[in-house]
CSV table of C-alpha atoms and ligand atoms in Angstrom, one decimal:
chain,number,residue,atom,x,y,z
Z,1,MET,CA,147.8,62.7,68.8
Z,2,TYR,CA,143.8,63.6,68.8
Z,3,LYS,CA,143.2,67.4,68.7
Z,4,ILE,CA,140.0,68.5,70.8
Z,5,LEU,CA,138.4,71.8,70.3
Z,6,VAL,CA,136.0,72.6,73.0
Z,7,THR,CA,133.7,75.8,73.2
Z,8,ARG,CA,132.7,76.9,76.7
Z,9,ASN,CA,133.7,75.4,80.1
Z,10,ILE,CA,131.5,72.6,81.6
Z,11,PRO,CA,131.5,72.6,84.9
Z,12,GLY,CA,133.8,69.3,87.2
Z,13,ASN,CA,137.1,68.6,85.7
Z,14,TYR,CA,135.8,65.8,82.8
Z,15,ILE,CA,138.1,67.4,80.2
Z,16,GLU,CA,141.7,67.8,82.2
Z,17,LYS,CA,140.9,63.8,83.0
Z,18,ILE,CA,141.4,63.2,79.5
Z,19,GLU,CA,144.5,61.8,78.2
Z,20,ASN,CA,146.5,61.6,75.4
Z,21,MET,CA,145.4,64.1,73.3
Z,22,GLU,CA,145.6,67.9,73.0
Z,23,ILE,CA,142.8,70.0,74.2
Z,24,GLU,CA,142.4,74.0,73.2
Z,25,VAL,CA,139.3,75.2,75.0
Z,26,PHE,CA,137.9,78.6,73.9
Z,27,SER,CA,139.1,81.7,75.4
Z,28,GLY,CA,136.2,83.7,75.2
Z,29,ASN,CA,138.2,87.1,74.1
Z,30,GLY,CA,136.6,87.3,69.9
Z,31,ASN,CA,134.2,85.0,67.5
Z,32,MET,CA,133.4,81.8,68.3
Z,33,ARG,CA,132.9,81.1,65.3
Z,34,ASP,CA,136.3,82.6,63.9
Z,35,TRP,CA,137.2,80.6,66.2
Z,36,LEU,CA,135.9,77.4,65.8
Z,37,LEU,CA,136.3,78.4,61.3
Z,38,SER,CA,139.8,78.9,61.9
Z,39,ASN,CA,141.1,75.5,64.0
Z,40,ILE,CA,138.2,73.1,63.6
Z,41,GLY,CA,140.4,72.4,60.5
Z,42,SER,CA,142.6,70.2,62.7
Z,43,ALA,CA,140.9,69.0,64.8
Z,44,ASP,CA,139.5,66.0,65.4
Z,45,GLY,CA,136.6,66.2,67.7
Z,46,ILE,CA,135.2,69.4,68.7
Z,47,LEU,CA,132.8,69.6,72.2
Z,48,ILE,CA,130.3,72.6,71.6
Z,49,THR,CA,126.8,74.1,73.1
Z,50,LEU,CA,123.6,74.9,71.8
Z,51,ASN,CA,124.9,78.4,71.6
Z,52,GLU,CA,127.0,77.0,67.8
Z,53,LYS,CA,125.4,76.5,64.9
Z,54,ILE,CA,127.3,73.4,62.9
Z,55,ASP,CA,125.8,74.3,59.6
Z,56,LYS,CA,127.7,73.5,56.2
Z,57,GLU,CA,129.2,75.6,56.6
Z,58,LEU,CA,132.2,74.5,59.0
Z,59,ILE,CA,131.5,71.3,58.4
Z,60,ASP,CA,133.4,71.3,55.1
Z,61,HIS,CA,136.7,73.3,57.5
Z,62,GLY,CA,136.4,69.9,59.5
Z,63,LYS,CA,138.6,68.5,57.1
Z,64,LYS,CA,140.0,65.8,59.7
Z,65,LEU,CA,136.8,65.4,61.7
Z,66,LYS,CA,135.6,62.7,63.7
Z,67,VAL,CA,132.9,63.6,66.8
Z,68,ILE,CA,130.7,66.8,67.1
Z,69,SER,CA,129.7,66.2,70.7
Z,70,THR,CA,126.9,68.2,72.0
Z,71,TYR,CA,126.8,69.4,75.4
Z,72,SER,CA,123.0,68.9,75.1
Z,73,VAL,CA,120.3,66.8,73.6
Z,74,GLY,CA,118.9,69.1,71.6
Z,75,TYR,CA,120.5,69.1,68.1
Z,76,ASP,CA,118.5,70.8,66.1
Z,77,HIS,CA,121.9,73.3,65.9
Z,78,ILE,CA,123.5,71.0,63.7
Z,79,ASP,CA,123.5,69.8,60.5
Z,80,VAL,CA,123.8,66.1,61.5
Z,81,GLU,CA,122.9,64.6,58.0
Z,82,TYR,CA,125.5,66.7,56.4
Z,83,ALA,CA,127.7,66.1,58.6
Z,84,LYS,CA,127.5,62.0,59.2
Z,85,SER,CA,126.9,62.1,55.4
Z,86,LYS,CA,130.8,63.0,56.0
Z,87,GLY,CA,131.4,60.0,58.3
Z,88,ILE,CA,131.5,62.2,61.7
Z,89,ILE,CA,129.8,61.4,64.5
Z,90,VAL,CA,126.9,63.6,66.5
Z,91,THR,CA,126.5,62.9,70.3
Z,92,ASN,CA,124.5,64.3,72.0
Z,93,THR,CA,122.9,64.1,76.4
Z,94,PRO,CA,119.8,62.5,76.5
Z,95,GLU,CA,118.8,60.5,80.2
Z,96,VAL,CA,120.8,63.1,82.5
Z,97,LEU,CA,118.3,65.9,81.8
Z,98,THR,CA,115.2,64.8,81.5
Z,99,ASP,CA,113.7,65.1,85.0
Z,100,ALA,CA,115.7,68.5,85.8
Z,101,THR,CA,114.1,69.6,82.6
Z,102,ALA,CA,110.1,67.9,83.3
Z,103,ASP,CA,110.7,69.5,86.8
Z,104,LEU,CA,111.2,72.9,85.6
Z,105,ILE,CA,108.4,72.8,83.1
Z,106,PHE,CA,106.4,71.7,86.5
Z,107,GLY,CA,107.3,74.6,88.2
Z,108,LEU,CA,106.1,76.5,85.8
Z,109,MET,CA,103.0,75.5,85.5
Z,110,ILE,CA,102.5,75.9,88.8
Z,111,ALA,CA,104.3,79.5,89.0
Z,112,ALA,CA,102.1,80.4,85.7
Z,113,ALA,CA,98.7,78.8,87.6
Z,114,ARG,CA,98.7,80.2,91.1
Z,115,ASN,CA,100.5,83.9,90.9
Z,116,ILE,CA,103.9,82.6,92.5
Z,117,VAL,CA,105.8,85.0,90.1
Z,118,SER,CA,103.7,88.1,90.1
Z,119,GLY,CA,102.9,87.6,93.7
Z,120,ASN,CA,106.3,87.3,94.9
Z,121,ASP,CA,106.4,90.9,92.8
Z,122,LEU,CA,103.5,92.4,94.7
Z,123,ILE,CA,105.8,92.0,97.7
Z,124,HIS,CA,109.0,92.8,96.4
Z,125,LYS,CA,107.9,96.2,95.3
Z,126,ASN,CA,106.5,97.0,98.7
Z,127,ASP,CA,102.8,96.2,97.2
Z,128,TRP,CA,101.2,93.8,99.3
Z,129,LYS,CA,98.8,96.4,101.5
Z,130,ALA,CA,95.5,94.8,102.3
Z,131,GLY,CA,96.8,91.5,103.6
Z,132,TRP,CA,94.8,88.6,103.4
Z,133,ASN,CA,91.6,88.9,101.4
Z,134,PRO,CA,89.3,86.4,100.0
Z,135,THR,CA,89.6,87.2,96.0
Z,136,PHE,CA,93.3,88.3,96.1
Z,137,MET,CA,95.4,86.7,93.4
Z,138,LEU,CA,93.4,83.9,92.5
Z,139,GLY,CA,95.1,80.8,90.4
Z,140,SER,CA,93.7,78.0,88.7
Z,141,GLU,CA,93.4,74.8,90.4
Z,142,ILE,CA,96.5,71.7,89.3
Z,143,HIS,CA,94.9,68.8,90.3
Z,144,GLY,CA,92.0,67.6,88.9
Z,145,LYS,CA,92.6,69.2,86.0
Z,146,THR,CA,93.1,68.2,82.3
Z,147,LEU,CA,96.9,68.1,81.0
Z,148,GLY,CA,96.9,67.8,77.5
Z,149,ILE,CA,101.3,66.9,76.9
Z,150,ILE,CA,101.9,67.3,73.1
Z,151,GLY,CA,104.5,64.7,72.2
Z,152,MET,CA,106.0,61.6,74.5
Z,153,GLY,CA,109.4,61.4,74.5
Z,154,ARG,CA,111.7,61.4,77.6
Z,155,ILE,CA,111.1,65.2,79.3
Z,156,GLY,CA,107.0,64.4,78.1
Z,157,LYS,CA,106.9,60.5,79.7
Z,158,ALA,CA,109.2,62.4,82.8
Z,159,ILE,CA,105.7,65.3,82.7
Z,160,ALA,CA,102.9,62.9,82.8
Z,161,ARG,CA,104.9,61.3,85.4
Z,162,ARG,CA,104.7,63.7,87.6
Z,163,ALA,CA,101.6,65.2,86.6
Z,164,SER,CA,100.1,61.0,88.2
Z,165,GLY,CA,101.4,62.3,91.8
Z,166,PHE,CA,99.2,65.3,91.4
Z,167,ASP,CA,95.6,64.1,89.8
Z,168,MET,CA,96.1,65.0,87.0
Z,169,LYS,CA,93.6,63.6,84.1
Z,170,ILE,CA,96.5,63.2,81.6
Z,171,ILE,CA,96.0,63.0,77.7
Z,172,TYR,CA,98.4,63.0,74.8
Z,173,TYR,CA,99.6,63.6,71.8
Z,174,SER,CA,102.6,62.1,69.9
Z,175,ARG,CA,103.3,60.6,66.5
Z,176,HIS,CA,103.5,57.1,67.8
Z,177,ARG,CA,101.2,55.8,70.6
Z,178,HIS,CA,102.8,54.7,73.6
Z,179,ASP,CA,102.7,52.6,76.8
Z,180,VAL,CA,102.3,55.1,79.2
Z,181,ASP,CA,99.4,55.8,82.0
Z,182,ALA,CA,97.4,58.6,79.3
Z,183,ASP,CA,95.5,58.3,77.5
Z,184,PHE,CA,96.2,59.2,74.2
Z,185,ALA,CA,94.7,61.9,72.5
Z,186,SER,CA,93.7,63.8,68.4
Z,187,ILE,CA,95.5,68.1,68.4
Z,188,ASP,CA,92.5,68.9,68.1
Z,189,GLU,CA,90.6,67.1,71.2
Z,190,LEU,CA,93.4,67.7,73.6
Z,191,LEU,CA,93.6,71.4,72.6
Z,192,GLN,CA,90.5,72.2,73.3
Z,193,GLN,CA,90.0,70.0,76.1
Z,194,SER,CA,93.1,70.8,78.0
Z,195,ASP,CA,93.6,73.2,80.7
Z,196,PHE,CA,96.8,72.9,80.6
Z,197,VAL,CA,98.6,72.2,77.5
Z,198,ILE,CA,102.7,71.2,77.6
Z,199,ILE,CA,104.6,70.4,75.2
Z,200,ALA,CA,107.8,68.6,74.4
Z,201,LEU,CA,108.7,67.9,70.9
Z,202,ASP,CA,111.6,68.4,69.4
Z,203,LEU,CA,112.4,71.2,67.2
Z,204,ASN,CA,112.8,70.0,63.1
Z,205,ALA,CA,111.6,70.8,60.7
Z,206,ASP,CA,107.9,69.1,60.9
Z,207,THR,CA,107.9,71.1,64.3
Z,208,PHE,CA,109.1,74.7,63.4
Z,209,HIS,CA,105.9,76.9,64.2
Z,210,PHE,CA,103.4,73.7,65.7
Z,211,MET,CA,101.8,75.6,67.5
Z,212,ASP,CA,100.4,78.6,65.9
Z,213,TYR,CA,97.2,81.1,65.8
Z,214,GLN,CA,95.9,78.2,64.6
Z,215,LYS,CA,95.8,76.0,67.1
Z,216,ILE,CA,95.7,78.2,69.4
Z,217,SER,CA,92.6,79.7,69.3
Z,218,LYS,CA,91.7,75.7,69.2
Z,219,MET,CA,92.5,76.2,73.2
Z,220,LYS,CA,90.4,76.5,76.7
Z,221,LYS,CA,90.1,80.0,77.4
Z,222,THR,CA,90.5,79.6,80.5
Z,223,ALA,CA,94.2,76.9,80.0
Z,224,PHE,CA,98.0,77.8,79.7
Z,225,LEU,CA,100.4,76.9,77.2
Z,226,ILE,CA,103.9,76.1,78.9
Z,227,ASN,CA,107.3,75.2,76.6
Z,228,GLY,CA,110.4,74.4,77.9
Z,229,THR,CA,111.5,72.6,75.4
Z,230,ARG,CA,112.6,75.3,72.2
Z,231,GLY,CA,110.6,78.5,71.0
Z,232,LYS,CA,110.8,77.9,67.3
Z,233,ILE,CA,108.0,75.3,68.3
Z,234,VAL,CA,106.4,78.6,69.3
Z,235,ASN,CA,105.2,81.1,66.8
Z,236,GLU,CA,106.1,83.5,69.4
Z,237,LYS,CA,103.6,87.1,67.1
Z,238,ASP,CA,100.5,84.2,67.2
Z,239,LEU,CA,100.9,83.7,70.7
Z,240,VAL,CA,101.4,87.7,72.1
Z,241,ARG,CA,98.1,87.8,68.9
Z,242,ALA,CA,96.4,85.3,71.3
Z,243,LEU,CA,97.4,87.0,74.2
Z,244,ASN,CA,96.1,90.8,73.6
Z,245,GLU,CA,92.4,88.8,72.4
Z,246,LYS,CA,93.0,87.0,76.0
Z,247,ILE,CA,92.7,83.9,73.8
Z,248,ILE,CA,93.9,81.9,76.2
Z,249,GLU,CA,94.3,82.8,80.0
Z,250,GLY,CA,98.5,82.7,81.0
Z,251,ALA,CA,101.7,80.9,79.3
Z,252,ALA,CA,105.3,79.7,80.7
Z,253,LEU,CA,107.9,79.8,79.0
Z,254,ASP,CA,111.9,78.3,79.5
Z,255,VAL,CA,112.9,78.6,75.6
Z,256,PHE,CA,111.8,81.9,73.0
Z,257,GLU,CA,112.5,81.8,69.5
Z,258,ASP,CA,115.2,84.1,69.7
Z,259,GLU,CA,117.6,84.5,72.9
Z,260,PRO,CA,118.2,86.5,75.6
Z,261,VAL,CA,115.3,87.2,75.6
Z,262,ASP,CA,116.3,91.4,75.5
Z,263,ASN,CA,113.0,93.5,77.1
Z,264,THR,CA,112.0,94.3,73.3
Z,265,ASN,CA,110.7,90.9,72.8
Z,266,PRO,CA,106.7,91.3,73.4
Z,267,ILE,CA,106.2,88.9,75.3
Z,268,LEU,CA,107.7,90.5,78.2
Z,269,SER,CA,104.6,93.1,78.5
Z,270,PHE,CA,102.1,90.0,79.7
Z,271,SER,CA,102.1,89.9,84.0
Z,272,ASN,CA,100.4,86.4,82.8
Z,273,VAL,CA,103.3,85.3,80.6
Z,274,VAL,CA,106.1,83.4,83.3
Z,275,VAL,CA,109.0,83.7,81.9
Z,276,THR,CA,112.6,82.0,82.8
Z,277,PRO,CA,115.9,82.0,80.9
Z,278,HIS,CA,116.1,78.2,79.2
Z,279,LEU,CA,117.5,76.6,82.8
Z,280,GLY,CA,115.1,73.1,82.5
Z,281,SER,CA,118.7,71.4,82.5
Z,282,ALA,CA,120.4,74.0,85.2
Z,283,THR,CA,121.0,71.9,88.8
Z,284,TYR,CA,124.6,71.4,89.5
Z,285,GLU,CA,123.5,68.1,89.0
Z,286,THR,CA,122.2,67.2,86.6
Z,287,ARG,CA,125.3,69.9,84.5
Z,288,ASP,CA,127.4,67.9,85.9
Z,289,LYS,CA,126.4,64.4,84.3
Z,290,MET,CA,125.9,66.9,81.1
Z,291,ALA,CA,129.9,67.6,81.6
Z,292,GLU,CA,130.7,63.5,81.9
Z,293,THR,CA,128.4,62.1,79.2
Z,294,ALA,CA,129.2,64.7,76.8
Z,295,VAL,CA,133.3,64.5,77.5
Z,296,THR,CA,132.8,60.0,77.5
Z,297,ASN,CA,130.6,60.4,74.1
Z,298,LEU,CA,133.7,62.3,72.7
Z,299,VAL,CA,136.6,60.7,73.8
Z,300,ASN,CA,134.6,57.0,73.5
Z,301,VAL,CA,134.9,58.0,69.6
Z,302,LEU,CA,138.1,59.0,69.6
Z,303,ASN,CA,139.1,55.7,70.9
Z,304,GLY,CA,137.2,53.4,68.5
Z,305,LYS,CA,134.4,52.9,71.2
Z,306,ASP,CA,130.8,53.4,71.6
Z,307,PRO,CA,130.0,56.8,71.7
Z,308,LEU,CA,127.4,56.6,75.3
Z,309,TYR,CA,124.3,58.3,73.3
Z,310,LYS,CA,124.4,58.8,69.6
Z,311,LEU,CA,122.6,60.6,66.3
N,1,GLV,C1,119.4,72.1,76.5
N,1,GLV,O1,117.7,73.4,75.9
N,1,GLV,C2,119.3,71.0,75.6
N,1,GLV,O2,119.0,71.0,74.5
N,1,GLV,O3,120.0,70.1,76.6
N,2,GLV,C1,114.6,64.5,74.9
N,2,GLV,O1,115.3,63.6,76.0
N,2,GLV,C2,113.4,63.9,74.8
N,2,GLV,O2,113.3,62.2,73.8
N,2,GLV,O3,112.0,64.4,74.8
């Protein structure tokens, strides 16, 4: 009978419905990595999240391992090439989270531009004293503005669909041209022309610290930078420097170089930066679909069938 390790509880009852396989879920006591290291040797499949770093050491311990199913679209936490070289199939959950992630990123952009979070904080702190006032808390418009999307994968396309409903001019930069309602731009043109720059890239060796001081410096002084894919695509120290120097108007981030963020992170000292704790796919509907997809991927591989998605 095949054995499966599951690192975290996932929504729905998809795990309970798996038939004829032995399932062990991490209890939450002790160190996750130690648990994986000591149990992966007897596992045929593992169902993990983006918190678990699956590197060469773990893969080498997985003598019987046939499938690594990650409950995420991102796979920067897995040494995919090494796993593949050992004949292990790696699967992920794209598509089902694209729209939820694009919704959140779009919301972050509006929140940053229109003072939604600072306005909320102001009322909660009982600081709304003067009532309605013609010059109070003015923000930037969204409609009619230029949106620059860096990366035109599924999430980039979903952001572009939303932006066209908001009457934005959409430009994009990507390694490849795409058949989308947006104009291709060089990275410099995009940075120089956009009122909002949204990062919609995967994290990999080529995109690590893609947004550095030099690139941020090319943005308009009135522009906002929004990142909802992976924190390490932005050099956070450089972003802090640019914010200190008021090189851009503000930023909105759902992802960070080091998660979870605590109050030692200097990014939290800026009132013009809206932050959320990696919530891109965090809706009831999407997290349920991700669970179904990740379990189907895993079970299909072990049953000799094609997974829904594989890397
Ligand atoms: C979330 O960040 C994911 O990769 O699914
Ligand atoms: C994620 O789904 C992407 O391909 O952008």
